[in-house]
mmCIF file of C-alpha atoms in Angstrom:
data_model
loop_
_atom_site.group_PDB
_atom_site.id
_atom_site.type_symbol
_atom_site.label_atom_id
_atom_site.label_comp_id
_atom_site.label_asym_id
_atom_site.label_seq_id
_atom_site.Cartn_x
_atom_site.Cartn_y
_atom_site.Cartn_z
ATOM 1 C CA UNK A 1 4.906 24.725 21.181
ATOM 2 C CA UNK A 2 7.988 23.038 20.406
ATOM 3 C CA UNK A 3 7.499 20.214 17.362
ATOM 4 C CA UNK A 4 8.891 16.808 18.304
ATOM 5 C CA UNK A 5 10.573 15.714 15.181
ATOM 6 C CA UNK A 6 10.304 11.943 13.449
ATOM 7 C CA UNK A 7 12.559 10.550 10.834
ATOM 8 C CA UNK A 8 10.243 8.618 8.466
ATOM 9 C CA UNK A 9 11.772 6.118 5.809
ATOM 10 C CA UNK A 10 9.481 4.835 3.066
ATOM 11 C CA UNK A 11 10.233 1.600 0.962
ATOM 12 C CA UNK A 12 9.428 2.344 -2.108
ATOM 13 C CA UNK A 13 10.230 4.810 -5.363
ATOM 14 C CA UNK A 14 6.614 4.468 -7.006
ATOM 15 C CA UNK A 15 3.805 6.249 -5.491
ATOM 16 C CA UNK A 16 1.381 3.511 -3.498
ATOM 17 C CA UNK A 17 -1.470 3.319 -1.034
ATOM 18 C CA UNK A 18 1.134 3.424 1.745
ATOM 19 C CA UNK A 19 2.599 6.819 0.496
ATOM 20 C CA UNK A 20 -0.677 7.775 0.770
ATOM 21 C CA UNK A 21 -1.406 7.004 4.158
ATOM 22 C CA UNK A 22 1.912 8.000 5.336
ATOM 23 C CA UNK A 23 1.278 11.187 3.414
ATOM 24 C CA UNK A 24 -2.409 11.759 5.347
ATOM 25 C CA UNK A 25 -0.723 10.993 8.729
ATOM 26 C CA UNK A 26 1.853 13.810 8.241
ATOM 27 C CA UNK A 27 -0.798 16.498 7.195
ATOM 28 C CA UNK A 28 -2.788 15.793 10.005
ATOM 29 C CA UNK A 29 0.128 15.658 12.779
ATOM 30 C CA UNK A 30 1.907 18.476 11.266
ATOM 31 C CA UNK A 31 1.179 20.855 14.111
ATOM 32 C CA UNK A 32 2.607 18.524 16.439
ATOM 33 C CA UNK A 33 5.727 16.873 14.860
ATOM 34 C CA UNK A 34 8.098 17.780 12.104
ATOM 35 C CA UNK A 35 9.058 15.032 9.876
ATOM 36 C CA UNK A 36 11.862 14.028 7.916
ATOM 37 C CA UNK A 37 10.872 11.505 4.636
ATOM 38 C CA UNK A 38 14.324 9.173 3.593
ATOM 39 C CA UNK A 39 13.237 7.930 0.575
ATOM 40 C CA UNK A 40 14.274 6.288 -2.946
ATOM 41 C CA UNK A 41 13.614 9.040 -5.663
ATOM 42 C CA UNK A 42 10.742 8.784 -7.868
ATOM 43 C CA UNK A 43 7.330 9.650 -7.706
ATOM 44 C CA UNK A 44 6.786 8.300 -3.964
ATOM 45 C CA UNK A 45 9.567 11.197 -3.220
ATOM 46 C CA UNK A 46 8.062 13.647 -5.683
ATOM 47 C CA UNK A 47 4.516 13.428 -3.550
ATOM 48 C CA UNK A 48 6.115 13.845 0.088
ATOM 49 C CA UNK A 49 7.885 16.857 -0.837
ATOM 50 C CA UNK A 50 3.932 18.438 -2.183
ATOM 51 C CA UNK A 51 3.297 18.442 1.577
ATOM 52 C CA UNK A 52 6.059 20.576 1.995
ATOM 53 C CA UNK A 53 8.374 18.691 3.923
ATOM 54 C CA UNK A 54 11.850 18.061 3.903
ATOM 55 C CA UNK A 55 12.640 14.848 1.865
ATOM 56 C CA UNK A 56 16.009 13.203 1.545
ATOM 57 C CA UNK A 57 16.264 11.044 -1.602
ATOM 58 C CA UNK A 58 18.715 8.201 -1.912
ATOM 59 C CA UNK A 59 19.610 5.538 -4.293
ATOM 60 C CA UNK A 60 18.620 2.195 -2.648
ATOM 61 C CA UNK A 61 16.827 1.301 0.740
ATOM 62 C CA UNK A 62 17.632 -2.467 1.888
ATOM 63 C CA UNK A 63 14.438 -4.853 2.669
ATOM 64 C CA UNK A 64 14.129 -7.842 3.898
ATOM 65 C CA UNK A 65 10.355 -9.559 2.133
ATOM 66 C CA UNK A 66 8.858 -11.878 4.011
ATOM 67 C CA UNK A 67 5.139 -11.250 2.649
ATOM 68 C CA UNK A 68 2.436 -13.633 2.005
ATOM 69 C CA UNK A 69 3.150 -12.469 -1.858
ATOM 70 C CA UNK A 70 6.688 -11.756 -2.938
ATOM 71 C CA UNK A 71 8.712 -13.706 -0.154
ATOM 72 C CA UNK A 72 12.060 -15.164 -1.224
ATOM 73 C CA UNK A 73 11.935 -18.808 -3.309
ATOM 74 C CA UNK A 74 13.263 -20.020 -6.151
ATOM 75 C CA UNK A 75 14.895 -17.045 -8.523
ATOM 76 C CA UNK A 76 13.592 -14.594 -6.163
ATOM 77 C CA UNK A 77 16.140 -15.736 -3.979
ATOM 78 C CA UNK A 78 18.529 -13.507 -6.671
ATOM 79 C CA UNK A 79 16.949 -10.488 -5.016
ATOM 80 C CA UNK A 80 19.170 -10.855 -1.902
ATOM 81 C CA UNK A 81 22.064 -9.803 -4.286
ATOM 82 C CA UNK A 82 20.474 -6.316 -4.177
ATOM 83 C CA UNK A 83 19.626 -6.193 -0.944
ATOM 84 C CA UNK A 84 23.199 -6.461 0.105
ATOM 85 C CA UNK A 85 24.203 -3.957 -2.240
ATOM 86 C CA UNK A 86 21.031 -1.596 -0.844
ATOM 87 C CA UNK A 87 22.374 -2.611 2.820
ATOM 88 C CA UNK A 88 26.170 -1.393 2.444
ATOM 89 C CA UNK A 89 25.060 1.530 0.103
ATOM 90 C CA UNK A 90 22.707 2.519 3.599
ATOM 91 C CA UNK A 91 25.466 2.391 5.867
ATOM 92 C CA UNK A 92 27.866 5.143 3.950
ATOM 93 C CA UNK A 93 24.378 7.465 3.869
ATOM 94 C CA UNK A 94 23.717 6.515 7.006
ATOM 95 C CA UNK A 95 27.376 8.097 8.153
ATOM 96 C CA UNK A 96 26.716 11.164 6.071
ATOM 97 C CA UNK A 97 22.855 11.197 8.350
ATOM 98 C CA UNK A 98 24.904 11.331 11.251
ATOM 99 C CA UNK A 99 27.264 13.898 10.388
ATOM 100 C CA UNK A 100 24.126 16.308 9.541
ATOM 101 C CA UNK A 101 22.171 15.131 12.478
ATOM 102 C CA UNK A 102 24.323 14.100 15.387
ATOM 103 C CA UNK A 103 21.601 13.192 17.480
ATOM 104 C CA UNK A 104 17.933 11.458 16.052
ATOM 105 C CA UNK A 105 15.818 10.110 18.787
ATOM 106 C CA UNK A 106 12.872 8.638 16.785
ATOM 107 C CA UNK A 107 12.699 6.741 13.541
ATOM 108 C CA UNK A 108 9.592 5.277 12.030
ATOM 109 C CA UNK A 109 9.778 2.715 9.116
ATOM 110 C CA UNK A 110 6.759 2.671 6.697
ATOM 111 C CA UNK A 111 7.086 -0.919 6.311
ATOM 112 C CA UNK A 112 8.616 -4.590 8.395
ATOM 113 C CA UNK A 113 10.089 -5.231 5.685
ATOM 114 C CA UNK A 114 12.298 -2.410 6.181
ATOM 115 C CA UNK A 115 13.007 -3.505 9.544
ATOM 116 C CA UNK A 116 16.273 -5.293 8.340
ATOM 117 C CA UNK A 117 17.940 -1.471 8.473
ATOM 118 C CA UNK A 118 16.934 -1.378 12.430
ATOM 119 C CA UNK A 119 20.380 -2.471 13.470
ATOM 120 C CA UNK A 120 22.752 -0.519 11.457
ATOM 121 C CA UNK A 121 20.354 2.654 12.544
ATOM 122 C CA UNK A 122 21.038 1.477 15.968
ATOM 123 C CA UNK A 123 24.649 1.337 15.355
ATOM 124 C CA UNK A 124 24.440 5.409 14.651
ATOM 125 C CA UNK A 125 21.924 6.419 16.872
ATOM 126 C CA UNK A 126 20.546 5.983 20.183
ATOM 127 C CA UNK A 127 16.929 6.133 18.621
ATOM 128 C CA UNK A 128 13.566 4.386 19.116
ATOM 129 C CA UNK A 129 12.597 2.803 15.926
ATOM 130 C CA UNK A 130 8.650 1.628 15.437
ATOM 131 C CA UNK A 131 7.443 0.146 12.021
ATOM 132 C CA UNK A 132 3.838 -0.341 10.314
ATOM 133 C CA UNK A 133 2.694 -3.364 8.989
ATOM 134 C CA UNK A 134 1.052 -2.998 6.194
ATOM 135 C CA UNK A 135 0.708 -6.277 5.232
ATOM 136 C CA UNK A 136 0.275 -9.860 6.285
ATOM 137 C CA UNK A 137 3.557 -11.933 6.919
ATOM 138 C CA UNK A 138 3.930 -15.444 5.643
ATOM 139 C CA UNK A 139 4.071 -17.572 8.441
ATOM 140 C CA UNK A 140 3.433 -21.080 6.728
ATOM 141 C CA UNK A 141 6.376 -21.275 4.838
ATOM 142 C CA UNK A 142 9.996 -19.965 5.570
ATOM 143 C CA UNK A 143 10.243 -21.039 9.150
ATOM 144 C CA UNK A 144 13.949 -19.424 9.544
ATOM 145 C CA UNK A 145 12.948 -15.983 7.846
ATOM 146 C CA UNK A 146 10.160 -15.743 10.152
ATOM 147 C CA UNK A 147 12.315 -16.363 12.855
ATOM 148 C CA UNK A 148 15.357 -13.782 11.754
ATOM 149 C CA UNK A 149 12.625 -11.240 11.017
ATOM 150 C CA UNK A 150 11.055 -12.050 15.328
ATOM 151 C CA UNK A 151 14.785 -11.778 16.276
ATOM 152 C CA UNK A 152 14.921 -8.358 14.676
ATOM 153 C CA UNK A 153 11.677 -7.239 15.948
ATOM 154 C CA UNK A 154 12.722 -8.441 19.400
ATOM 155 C CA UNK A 155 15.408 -6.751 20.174
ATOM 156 C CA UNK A 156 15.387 -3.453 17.627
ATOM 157 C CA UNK A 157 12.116 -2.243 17.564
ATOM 158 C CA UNK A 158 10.118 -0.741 19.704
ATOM 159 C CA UNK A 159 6.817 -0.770 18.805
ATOM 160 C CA UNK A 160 4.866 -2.078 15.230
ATOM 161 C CA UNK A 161 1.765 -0.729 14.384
ATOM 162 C CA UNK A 162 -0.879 -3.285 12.009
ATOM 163 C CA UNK A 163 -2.979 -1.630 10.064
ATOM 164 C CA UNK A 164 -6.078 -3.830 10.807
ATOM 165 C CA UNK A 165 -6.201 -7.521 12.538
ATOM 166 C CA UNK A 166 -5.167 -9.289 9.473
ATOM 167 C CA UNK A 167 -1.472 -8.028 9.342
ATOM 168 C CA UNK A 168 -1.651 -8.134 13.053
ATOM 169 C CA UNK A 169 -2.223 -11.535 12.848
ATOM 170 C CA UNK A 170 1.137 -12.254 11.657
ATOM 171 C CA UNK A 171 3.267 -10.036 13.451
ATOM 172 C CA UNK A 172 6.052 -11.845 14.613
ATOM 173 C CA UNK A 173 5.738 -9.974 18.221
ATOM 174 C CA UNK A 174 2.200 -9.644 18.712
ATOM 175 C CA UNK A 175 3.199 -8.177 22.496
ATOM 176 C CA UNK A 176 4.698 -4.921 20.770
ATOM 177 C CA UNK A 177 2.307 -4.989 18.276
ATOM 178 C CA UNK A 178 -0.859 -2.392 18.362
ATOM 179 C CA UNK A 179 -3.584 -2.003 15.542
ATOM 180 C CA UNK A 180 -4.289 1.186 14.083
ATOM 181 C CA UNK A 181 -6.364 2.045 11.468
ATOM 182 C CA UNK A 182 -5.253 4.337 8.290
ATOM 183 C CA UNK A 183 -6.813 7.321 8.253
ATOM 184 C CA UNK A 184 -8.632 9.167 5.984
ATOM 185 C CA UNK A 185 -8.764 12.718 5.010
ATOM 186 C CA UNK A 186 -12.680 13.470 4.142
ATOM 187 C CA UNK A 187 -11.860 16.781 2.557
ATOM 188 C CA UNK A 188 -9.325 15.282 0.129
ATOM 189 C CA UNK A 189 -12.443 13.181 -1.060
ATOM 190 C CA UNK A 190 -15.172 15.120 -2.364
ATOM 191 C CA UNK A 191 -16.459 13.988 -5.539
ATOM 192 C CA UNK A 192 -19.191 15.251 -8.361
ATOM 193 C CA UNK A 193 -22.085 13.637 -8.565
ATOM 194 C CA UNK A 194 -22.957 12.243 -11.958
ATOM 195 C CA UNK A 195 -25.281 10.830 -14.311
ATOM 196 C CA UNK A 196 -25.067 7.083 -14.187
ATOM 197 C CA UNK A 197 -25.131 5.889 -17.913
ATOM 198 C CA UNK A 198 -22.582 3.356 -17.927
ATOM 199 C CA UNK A 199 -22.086 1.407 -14.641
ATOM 200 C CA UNK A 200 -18.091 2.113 -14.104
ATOM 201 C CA UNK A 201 -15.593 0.283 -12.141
ATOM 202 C CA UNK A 202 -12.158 1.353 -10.685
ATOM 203 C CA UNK A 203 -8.601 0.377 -10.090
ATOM 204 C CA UNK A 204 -6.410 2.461 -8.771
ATOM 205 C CA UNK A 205 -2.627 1.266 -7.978
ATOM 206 C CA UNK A 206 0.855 0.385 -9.281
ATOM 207 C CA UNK A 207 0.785 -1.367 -12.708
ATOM 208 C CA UNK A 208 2.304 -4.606 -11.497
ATOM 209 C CA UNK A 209 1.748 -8.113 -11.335
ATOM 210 C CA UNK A 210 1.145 -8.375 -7.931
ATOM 211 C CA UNK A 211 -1.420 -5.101 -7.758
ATOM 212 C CA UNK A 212 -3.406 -7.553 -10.467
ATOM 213 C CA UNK A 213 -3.743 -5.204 -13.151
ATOM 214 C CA UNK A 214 -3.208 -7.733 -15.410
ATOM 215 C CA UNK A 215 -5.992 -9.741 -14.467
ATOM 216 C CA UNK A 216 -8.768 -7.149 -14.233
ATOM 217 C CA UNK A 217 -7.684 -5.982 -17.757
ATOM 218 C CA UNK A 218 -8.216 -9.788 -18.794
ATOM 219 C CA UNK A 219 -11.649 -9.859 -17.431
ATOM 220 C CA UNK A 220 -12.823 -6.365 -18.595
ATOM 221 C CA UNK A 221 -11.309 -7.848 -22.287
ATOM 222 C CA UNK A 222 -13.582 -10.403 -22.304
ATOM 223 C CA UNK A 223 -16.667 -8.152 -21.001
ATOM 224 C CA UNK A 224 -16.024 -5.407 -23.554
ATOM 225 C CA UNK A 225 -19.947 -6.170 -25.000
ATOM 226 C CA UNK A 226 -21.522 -5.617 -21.226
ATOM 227 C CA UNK A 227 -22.541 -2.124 -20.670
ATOM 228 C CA UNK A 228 -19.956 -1.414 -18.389
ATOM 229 C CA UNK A 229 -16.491 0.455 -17.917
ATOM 230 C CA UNK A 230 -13.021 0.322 -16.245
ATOM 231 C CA UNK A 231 -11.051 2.950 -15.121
ATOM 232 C CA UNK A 232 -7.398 2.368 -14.295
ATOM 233 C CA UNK A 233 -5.266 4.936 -12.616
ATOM 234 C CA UNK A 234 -0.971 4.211 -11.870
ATOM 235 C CA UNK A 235 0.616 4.241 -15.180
ATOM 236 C CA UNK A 236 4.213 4.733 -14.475
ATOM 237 C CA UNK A 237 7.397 5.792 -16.713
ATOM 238 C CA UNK A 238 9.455 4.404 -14.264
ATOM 239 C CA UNK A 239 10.637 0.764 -15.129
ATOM 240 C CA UNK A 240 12.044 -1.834 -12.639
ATOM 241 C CA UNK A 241 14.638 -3.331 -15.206
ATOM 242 C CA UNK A 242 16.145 -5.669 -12.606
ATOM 243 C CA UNK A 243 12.186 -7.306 -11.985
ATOM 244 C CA UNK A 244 12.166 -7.670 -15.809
ATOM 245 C CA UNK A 245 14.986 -8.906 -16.497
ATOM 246 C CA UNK A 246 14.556 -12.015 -13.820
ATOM 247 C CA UNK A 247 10.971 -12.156 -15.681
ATOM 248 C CA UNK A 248 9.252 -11.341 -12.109
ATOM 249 C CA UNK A 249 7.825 -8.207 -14.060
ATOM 250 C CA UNK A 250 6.091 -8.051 -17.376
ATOM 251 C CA UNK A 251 6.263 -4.900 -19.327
ATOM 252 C CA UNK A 252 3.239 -2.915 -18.746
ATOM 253 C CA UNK A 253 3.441 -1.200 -22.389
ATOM 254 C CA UNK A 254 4.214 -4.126 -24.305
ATOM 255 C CA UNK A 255 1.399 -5.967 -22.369
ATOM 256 C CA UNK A 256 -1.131 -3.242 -23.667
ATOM 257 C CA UNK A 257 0.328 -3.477 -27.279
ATOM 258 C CA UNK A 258 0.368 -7.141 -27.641
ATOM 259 C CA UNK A 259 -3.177 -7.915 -26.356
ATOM 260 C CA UNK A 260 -4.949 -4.416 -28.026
ATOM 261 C CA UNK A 261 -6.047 -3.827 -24.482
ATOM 262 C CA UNK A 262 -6.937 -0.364 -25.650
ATOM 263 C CA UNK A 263 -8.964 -0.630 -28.777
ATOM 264 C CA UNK A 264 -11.569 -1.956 -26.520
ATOM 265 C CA UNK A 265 -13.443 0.583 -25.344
ATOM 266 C CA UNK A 266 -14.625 0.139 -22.381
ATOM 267 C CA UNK A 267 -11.040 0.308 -20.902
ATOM 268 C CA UNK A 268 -9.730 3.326 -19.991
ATOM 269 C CA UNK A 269 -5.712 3.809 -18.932
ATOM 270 C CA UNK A 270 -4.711 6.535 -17.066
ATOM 271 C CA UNK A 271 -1.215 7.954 -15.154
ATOM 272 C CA UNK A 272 -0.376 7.942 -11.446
ATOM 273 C CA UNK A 273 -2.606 10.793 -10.039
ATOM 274 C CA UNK A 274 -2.534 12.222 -6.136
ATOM 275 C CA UNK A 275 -5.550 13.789 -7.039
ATOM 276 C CA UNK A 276 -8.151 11.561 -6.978
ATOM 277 C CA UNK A 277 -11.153 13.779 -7.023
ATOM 278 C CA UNK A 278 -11.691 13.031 -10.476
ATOM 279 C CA UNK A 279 -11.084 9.827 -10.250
ATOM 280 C CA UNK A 280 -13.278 8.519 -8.033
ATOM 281 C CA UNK A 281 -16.094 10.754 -9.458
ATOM 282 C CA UNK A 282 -16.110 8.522 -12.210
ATOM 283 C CA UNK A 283 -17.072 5.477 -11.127
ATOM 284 C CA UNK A 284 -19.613 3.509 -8.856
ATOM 285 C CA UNK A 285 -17.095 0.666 -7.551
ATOM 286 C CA UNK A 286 -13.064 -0.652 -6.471
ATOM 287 C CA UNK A 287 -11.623 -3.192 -7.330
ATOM 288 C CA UNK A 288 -8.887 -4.446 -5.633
ATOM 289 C CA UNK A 289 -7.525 -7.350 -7.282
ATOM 290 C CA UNK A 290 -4.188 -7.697 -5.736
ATOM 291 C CA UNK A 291 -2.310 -11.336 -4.621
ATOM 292 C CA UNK A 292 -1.426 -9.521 -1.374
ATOM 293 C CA UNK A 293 -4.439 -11.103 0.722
ATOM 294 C CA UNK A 294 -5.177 -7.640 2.217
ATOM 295 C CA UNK A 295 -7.303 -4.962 2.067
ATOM 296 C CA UNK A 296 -5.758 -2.082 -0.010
ATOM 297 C CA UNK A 297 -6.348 1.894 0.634
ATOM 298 C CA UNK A 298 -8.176 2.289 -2.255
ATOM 299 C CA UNK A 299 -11.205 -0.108 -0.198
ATOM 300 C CA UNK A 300 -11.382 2.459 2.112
ATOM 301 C CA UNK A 301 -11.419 5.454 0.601
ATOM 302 C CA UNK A 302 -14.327 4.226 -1.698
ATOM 303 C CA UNK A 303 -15.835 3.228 1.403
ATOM 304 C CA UNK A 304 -16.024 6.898 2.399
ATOM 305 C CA UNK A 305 -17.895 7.551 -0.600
ATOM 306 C CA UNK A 306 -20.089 4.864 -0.124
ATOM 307 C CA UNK A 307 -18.683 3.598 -2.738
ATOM 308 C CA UNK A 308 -18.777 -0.632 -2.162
ATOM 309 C CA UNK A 309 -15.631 -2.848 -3.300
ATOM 310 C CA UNK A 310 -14.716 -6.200 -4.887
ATOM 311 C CA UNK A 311 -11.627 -7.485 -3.254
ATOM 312 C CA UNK A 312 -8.856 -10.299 -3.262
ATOM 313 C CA UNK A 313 -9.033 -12.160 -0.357
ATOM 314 C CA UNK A 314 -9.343 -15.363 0.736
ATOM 315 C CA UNK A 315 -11.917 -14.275 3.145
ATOM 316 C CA UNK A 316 -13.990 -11.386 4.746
ATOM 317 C CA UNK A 317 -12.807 -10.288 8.060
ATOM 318 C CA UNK A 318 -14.788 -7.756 10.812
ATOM 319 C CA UNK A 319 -13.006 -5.013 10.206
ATOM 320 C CA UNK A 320 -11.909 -3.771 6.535
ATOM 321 C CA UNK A 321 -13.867 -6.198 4.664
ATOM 322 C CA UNK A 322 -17.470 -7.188 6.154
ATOM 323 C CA UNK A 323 -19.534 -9.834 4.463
ATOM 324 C CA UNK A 324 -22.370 -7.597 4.085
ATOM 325 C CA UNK A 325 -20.168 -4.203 2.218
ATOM 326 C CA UNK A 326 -18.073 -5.635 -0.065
ATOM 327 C CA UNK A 327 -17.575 -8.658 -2.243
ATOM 328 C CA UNK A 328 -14.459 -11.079 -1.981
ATOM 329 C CA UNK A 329 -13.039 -13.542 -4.610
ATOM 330 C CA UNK A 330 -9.990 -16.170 -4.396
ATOM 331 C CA UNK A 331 -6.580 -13.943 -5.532
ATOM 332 C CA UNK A 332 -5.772 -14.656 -9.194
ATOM 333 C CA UNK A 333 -9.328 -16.180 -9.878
ATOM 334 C CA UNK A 334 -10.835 -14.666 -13.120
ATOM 335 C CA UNK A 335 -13.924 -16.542 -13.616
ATOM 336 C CA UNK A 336 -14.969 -15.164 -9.601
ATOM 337 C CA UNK A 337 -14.122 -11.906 -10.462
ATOM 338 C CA UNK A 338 -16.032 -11.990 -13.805
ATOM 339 C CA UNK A 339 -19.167 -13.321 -11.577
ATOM 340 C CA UNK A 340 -18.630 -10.523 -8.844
ATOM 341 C CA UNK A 341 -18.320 -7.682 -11.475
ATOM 342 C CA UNK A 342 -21.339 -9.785 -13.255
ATOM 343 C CA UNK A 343 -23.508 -9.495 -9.979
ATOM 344 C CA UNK A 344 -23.100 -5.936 -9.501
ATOM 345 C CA UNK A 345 -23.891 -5.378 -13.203
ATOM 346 C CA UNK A 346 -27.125 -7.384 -12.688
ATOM 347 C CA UNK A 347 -28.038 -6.065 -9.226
ATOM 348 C CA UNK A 348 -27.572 -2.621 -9.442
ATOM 349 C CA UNK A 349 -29.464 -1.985 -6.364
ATOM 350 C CA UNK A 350 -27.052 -3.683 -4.334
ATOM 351 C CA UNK A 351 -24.465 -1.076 -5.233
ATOM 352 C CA UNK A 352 -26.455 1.839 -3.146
ATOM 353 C CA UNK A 353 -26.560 -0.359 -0.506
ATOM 354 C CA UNK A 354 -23.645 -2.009 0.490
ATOM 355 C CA UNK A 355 -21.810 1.502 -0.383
ATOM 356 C CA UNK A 356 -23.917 3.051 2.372
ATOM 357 C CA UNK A 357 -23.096 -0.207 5.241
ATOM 358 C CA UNK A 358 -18.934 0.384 3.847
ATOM 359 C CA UNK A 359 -19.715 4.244 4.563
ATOM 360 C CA UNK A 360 -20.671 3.259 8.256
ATOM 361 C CA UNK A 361 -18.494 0.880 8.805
ATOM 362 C CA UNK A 362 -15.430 3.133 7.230
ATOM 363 C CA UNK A 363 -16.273 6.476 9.256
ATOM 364 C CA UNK A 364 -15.744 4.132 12.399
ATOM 365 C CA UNK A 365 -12.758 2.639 11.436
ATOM 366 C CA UNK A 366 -10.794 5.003 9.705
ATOM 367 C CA UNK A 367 -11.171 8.934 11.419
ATOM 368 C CA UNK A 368 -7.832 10.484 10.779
ATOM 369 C CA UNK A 369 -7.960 12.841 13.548
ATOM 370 C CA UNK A 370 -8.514 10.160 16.079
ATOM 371 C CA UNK A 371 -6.358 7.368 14.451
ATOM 372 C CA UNK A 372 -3.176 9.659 14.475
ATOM 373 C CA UNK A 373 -3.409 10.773 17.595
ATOM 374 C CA UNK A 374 -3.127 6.870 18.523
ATOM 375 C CA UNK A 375 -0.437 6.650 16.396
ATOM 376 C CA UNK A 376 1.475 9.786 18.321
ATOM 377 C CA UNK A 377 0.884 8.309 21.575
ATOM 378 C CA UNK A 378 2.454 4.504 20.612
ATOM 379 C CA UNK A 379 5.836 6.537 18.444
ATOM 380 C CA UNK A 380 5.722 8.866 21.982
ATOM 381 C CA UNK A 381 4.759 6.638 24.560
#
């Protein structure tokens, strides 16, 4: 069987949740389709060539943000700067792509917001380009983005795949737009059971202000007397000196130092992992405390281990975040997340079972075998 062959390009340097699920996708379609990651180097790069692929790393990849969090205003604005830079930088690679490969007839972007690249990859190549959405748009505010990113949509894409009805919600062409769920790997989540002494908590994600690290670390501060723990996992090297120098960034080290976050105890810090065996063997519940408005990877795969979440969102939804296996709290709200991590702590018996309605609700959803091959048929029509 001859392997149809997909040109992937991923957003970001750091490892994420979308890595992740781009990274699941690949193992399980690898029979089928032989892929080809374009990608900034770092540690998102460093994980897609573990699978064994072939991964082309390059300096910058244009975007074009129009998120609920992180969409241009104000000094953000200053970010365009790069992305012009990022967008002429991509057209030279983009002539030395088409001098190695003449002909590409699929492209898939790992994000809309790297739908802004859709025309000069059209310029090159007589491909068909689809793109996830992985997140919801604003569609409140920024009329005339909106409307640029529709017009790009419209006429360069082919198909955009939402990753549940929240993002797909704000797709700006809801007529090419399909939902499909990320999918899960069960074998890359077996866990240990263990003895339950401390009642432990998890975040797992970039250390960024966005992710909310900062503010789970503020709550667990003021907790450190409860008998209860926090386990953070994404501690980068890698520094975004053009985020901290606008001040859109805060220095993750510096943070730590300056508030003792760990001489409390019940805090633990720990690196960027892609095994997360260990990880989630340690602890009885997520936390997802991002400004994103979404439900994160992280959700899910605890949700496969029956493992119930508190989440940042505005409000629960019928797919990814049901009222009755998770709890919610208003993005950015402390004294809600202190109550939901308080209520867990004081109903212990809750835990077991909302973990086991997430489980059912998750091996529904979220069956890589079946959710790839619905991804193959949109990218193949």
């Amino acid at each position: 069987m001859n392997k149809k062959k997909l040109f992937l390009i991923h957003n970001h340097k750091n490892f994420s949740g979308a890595a992740r699920s781009l990274g699941e996708t690949i193992i399980s379609l690898e029979k089928k389709v032989n892929f080809i990651v374009i990608c900034p180097k770092g540690s998102s790069s460093k994980f897609f060539k573990s699978l064994g692929i072939e991964v082309i790393e390059v300096m910058f990849i244009p975007r074009f943000n129009h998120f609920e969090i992180g969409f241009y205003k104000g000094l953000r604005w200053l970010m365009i700067i790069r992305e012009i830079i990022a967008l002429i930088y991509f057209f030279f690679f983009l002539i030395f792509l088409k001098i190695k490969h003449n002909k590409i007839e699929k492209f898939h972007l790992n994000e809309l917001e790297l739908s802004i690249v859709a025309p000069i990859l059209k310029l090159f190549f007589d491909a068909n380009i689809t793109s996830h959405l992985r997140c919801p748009l604003e569609t409140k505010k920024g009329k005339f983005r909106y409307s640029f990113l529709s017009y790009i949509c419209k006429n360069f894409l082919n198909k955009i795949i939402a990753i549940d009805y929240d993002c797909y919600k704000t797709s700006p062409i809801k007529k090419k737009t399909s939902i499909v769920y990320n999918g899960i790997n069960n074998k890359n989540l077996i866990f240990k059971k263990r003895k339950k002494n401390i009642l432990t908590f998890g975040f797992i994600g970039n250390f960024i202000k966005r992710k909310g690290i900062y503010e789970v670390l503020e709550v667990f501060k003021e907790m450190k007397n409860y008998n209860i723990k926090l386990i953070c996992v994404g501690k980068s090297h890698q520094k975004n000196r053009l985020l901290n120098f606008l001040n859109f960034e805060r220095n993750f080290d510096d943070y730590l130092n300056k508030n003792k976050i760990l001489n409390n105890k019940n805090i633990k810090i720990l690196p960027i992992m892609f095994d997360l065996k260990k990880f989630y063997s340690s602890i009885d519940i997520i936390i997802f405390p991002g400004f994103m408005n979404a439900v994160g990877r992280p959700v899910i795969e605890g949700s496969l281990l029956k493992k119930p979440s508190i989440i940042a969102l505005k409000k629960h939804n019928f797919d990814t975040a049901k009222k009755n296996n998770c709890l919610i709290f208003k993005p950015g709200d402390l004294t809600s997340l202190k109550k939901k991590v308080l209520y867990f702590y004081k109903n212990k018996s809750k835990i077991k079972k909302m973990g086991y309605l997430a489980f059912k609700n998750a091996k529904k959803n979220f069956d890589i075998n079946k959710n790839s091959k619905k991804l193959y048929k949109i990218i193949w029509n």
